PDB file of C-alpha atoms in Angstrom:
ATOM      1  CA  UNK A   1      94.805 116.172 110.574  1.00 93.00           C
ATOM      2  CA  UNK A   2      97.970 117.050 109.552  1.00 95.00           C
ATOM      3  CA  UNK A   3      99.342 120.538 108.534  1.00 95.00           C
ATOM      4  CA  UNK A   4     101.307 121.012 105.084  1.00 94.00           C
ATOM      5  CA  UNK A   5     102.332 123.276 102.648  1.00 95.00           C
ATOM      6  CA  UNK A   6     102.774 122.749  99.070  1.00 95.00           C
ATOM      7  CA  UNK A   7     103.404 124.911  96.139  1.00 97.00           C
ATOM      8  CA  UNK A   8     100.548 125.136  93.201  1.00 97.00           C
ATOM      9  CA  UNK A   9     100.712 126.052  89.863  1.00 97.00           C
ATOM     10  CA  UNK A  10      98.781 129.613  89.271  1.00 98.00           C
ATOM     11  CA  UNK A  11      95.929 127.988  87.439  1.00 97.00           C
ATOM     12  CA  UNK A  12      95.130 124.989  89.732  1.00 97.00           C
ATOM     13  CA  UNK A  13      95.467 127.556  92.166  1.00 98.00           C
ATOM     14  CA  UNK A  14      92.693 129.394  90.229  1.00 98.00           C
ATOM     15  CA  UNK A  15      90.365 126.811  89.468  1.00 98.00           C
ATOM     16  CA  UNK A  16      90.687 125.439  93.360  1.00 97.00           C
ATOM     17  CA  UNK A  17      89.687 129.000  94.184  1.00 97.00           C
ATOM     18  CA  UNK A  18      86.491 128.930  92.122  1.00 98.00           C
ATOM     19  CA  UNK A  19      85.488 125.527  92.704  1.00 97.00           C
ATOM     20  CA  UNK A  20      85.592 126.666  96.336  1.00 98.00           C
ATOM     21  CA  UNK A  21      83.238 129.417  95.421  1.00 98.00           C
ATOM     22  CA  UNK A  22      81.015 127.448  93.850  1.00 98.00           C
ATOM     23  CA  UNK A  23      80.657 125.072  96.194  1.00 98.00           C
ATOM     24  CA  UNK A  24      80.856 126.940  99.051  1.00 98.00           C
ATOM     25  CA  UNK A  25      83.387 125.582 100.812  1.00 98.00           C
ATOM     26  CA  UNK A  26      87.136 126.416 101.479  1.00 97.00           C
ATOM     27  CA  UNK A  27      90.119 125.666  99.435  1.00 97.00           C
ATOM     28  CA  UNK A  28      91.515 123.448 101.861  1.00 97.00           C
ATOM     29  CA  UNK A  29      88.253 121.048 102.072  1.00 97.00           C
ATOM     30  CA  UNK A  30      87.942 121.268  97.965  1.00 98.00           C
ATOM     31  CA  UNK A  31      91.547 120.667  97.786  1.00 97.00           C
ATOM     32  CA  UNK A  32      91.109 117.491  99.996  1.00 97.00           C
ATOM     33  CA  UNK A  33      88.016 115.977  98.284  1.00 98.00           C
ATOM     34  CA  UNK A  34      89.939 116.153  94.836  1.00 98.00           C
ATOM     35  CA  UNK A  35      93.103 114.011  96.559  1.00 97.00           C
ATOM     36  CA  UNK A  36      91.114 111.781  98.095  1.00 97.00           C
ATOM     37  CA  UNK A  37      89.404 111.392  94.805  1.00 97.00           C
ATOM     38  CA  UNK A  38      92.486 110.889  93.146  1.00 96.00           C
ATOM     39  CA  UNK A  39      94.343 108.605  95.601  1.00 95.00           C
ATOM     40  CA  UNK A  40      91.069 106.274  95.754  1.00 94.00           C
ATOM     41  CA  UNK A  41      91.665 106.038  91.641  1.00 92.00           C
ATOM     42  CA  UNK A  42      95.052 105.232  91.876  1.00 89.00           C
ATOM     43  CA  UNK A  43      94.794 102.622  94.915  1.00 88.00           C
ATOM     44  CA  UNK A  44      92.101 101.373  92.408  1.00 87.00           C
ATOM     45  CA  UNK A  45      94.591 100.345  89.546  1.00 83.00           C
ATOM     46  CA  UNK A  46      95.847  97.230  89.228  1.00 80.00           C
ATOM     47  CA  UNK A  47      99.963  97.151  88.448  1.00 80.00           C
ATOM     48  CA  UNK A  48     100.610  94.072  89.414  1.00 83.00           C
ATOM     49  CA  UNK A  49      99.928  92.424  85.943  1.00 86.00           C
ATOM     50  CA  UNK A  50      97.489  90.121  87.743  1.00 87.00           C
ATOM     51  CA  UNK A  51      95.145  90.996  84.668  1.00 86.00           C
ATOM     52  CA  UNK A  52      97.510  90.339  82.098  1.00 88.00           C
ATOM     53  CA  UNK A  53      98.410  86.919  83.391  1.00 89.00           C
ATOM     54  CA  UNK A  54      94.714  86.032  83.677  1.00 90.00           C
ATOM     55  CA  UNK A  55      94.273  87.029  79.629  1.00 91.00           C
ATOM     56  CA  UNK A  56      97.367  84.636  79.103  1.00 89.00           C
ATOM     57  CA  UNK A  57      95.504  81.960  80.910  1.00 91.00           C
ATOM     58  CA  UNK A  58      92.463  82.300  78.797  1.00 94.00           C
ATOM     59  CA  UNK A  59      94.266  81.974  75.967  1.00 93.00           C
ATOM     60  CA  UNK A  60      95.017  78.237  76.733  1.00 90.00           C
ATOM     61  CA  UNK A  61      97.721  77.963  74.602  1.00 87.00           C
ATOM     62  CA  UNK A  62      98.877  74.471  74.266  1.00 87.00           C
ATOM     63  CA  UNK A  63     102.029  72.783  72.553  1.00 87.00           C
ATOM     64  CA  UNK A  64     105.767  74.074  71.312  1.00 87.00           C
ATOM     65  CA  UNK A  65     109.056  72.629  71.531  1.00 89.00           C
ATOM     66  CA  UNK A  66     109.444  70.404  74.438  1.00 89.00           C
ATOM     67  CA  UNK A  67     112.515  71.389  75.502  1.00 90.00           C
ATOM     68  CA  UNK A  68     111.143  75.017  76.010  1.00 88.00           C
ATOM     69  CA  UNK A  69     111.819  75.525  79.797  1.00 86.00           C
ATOM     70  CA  UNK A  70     115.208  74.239  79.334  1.00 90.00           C
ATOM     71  CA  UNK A  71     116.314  76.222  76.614  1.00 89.00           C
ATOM     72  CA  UNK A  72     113.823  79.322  76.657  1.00 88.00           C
ATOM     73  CA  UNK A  73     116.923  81.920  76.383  1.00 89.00           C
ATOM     74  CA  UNK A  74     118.088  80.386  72.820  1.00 90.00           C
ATOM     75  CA  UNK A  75     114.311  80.721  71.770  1.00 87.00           C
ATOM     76  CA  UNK A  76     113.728  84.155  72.625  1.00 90.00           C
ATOM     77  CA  UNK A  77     117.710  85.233  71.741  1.00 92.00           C
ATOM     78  CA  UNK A  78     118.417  82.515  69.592  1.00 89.00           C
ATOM     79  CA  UNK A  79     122.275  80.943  69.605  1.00 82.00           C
ATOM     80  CA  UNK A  80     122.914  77.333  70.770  1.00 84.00           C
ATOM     81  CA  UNK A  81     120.826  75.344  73.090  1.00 85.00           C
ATOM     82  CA  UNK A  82     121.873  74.383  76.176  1.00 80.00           C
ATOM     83  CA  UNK A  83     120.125  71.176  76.827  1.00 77.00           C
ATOM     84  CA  UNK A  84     119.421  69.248  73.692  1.00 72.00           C
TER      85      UNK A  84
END
């Protein structure tokens, strides 16, 4: 293990110490369930859009302009086309 110090607001600071009462433990092993807790939830989240991609992929959209790839910035901007 690794020592640290970190400053705590006054109430987590409060709550740690009664959770640590009530669960008979010390401060320092409630305070390391919680971020181990909360570190395993955010490891959990997916931001790499991997779901959002898969929801545009079961959308199977199908069709538009033909010349789409080559001229996507005048469809989503609009002004002239650069391959026509």
């Amino acid at each position: 293990m690794i020592r640290t110090q970190m400053y705590l607001e006054e109430q987590i600071h409060k709550d740690l110490t009664v959770l640590a009462k009530q669960e008979k433990k010390s401060m320092a092993d409630v305070t390391r369930e919680i971020l181990k807790e909360g570190i395993k939830k955010r490891k959990a989240t997916d931001s790499s859009g991997k779901q959002v991609l898969q929801k545009l992929l079961n959308m199977r959209v199908t069709g538009g302009p033909p010349d789409l790839s080559l001229n996507h910035d005048s469809y989503l901007y609009g002004g002239k086309k650069e391959h026509e």
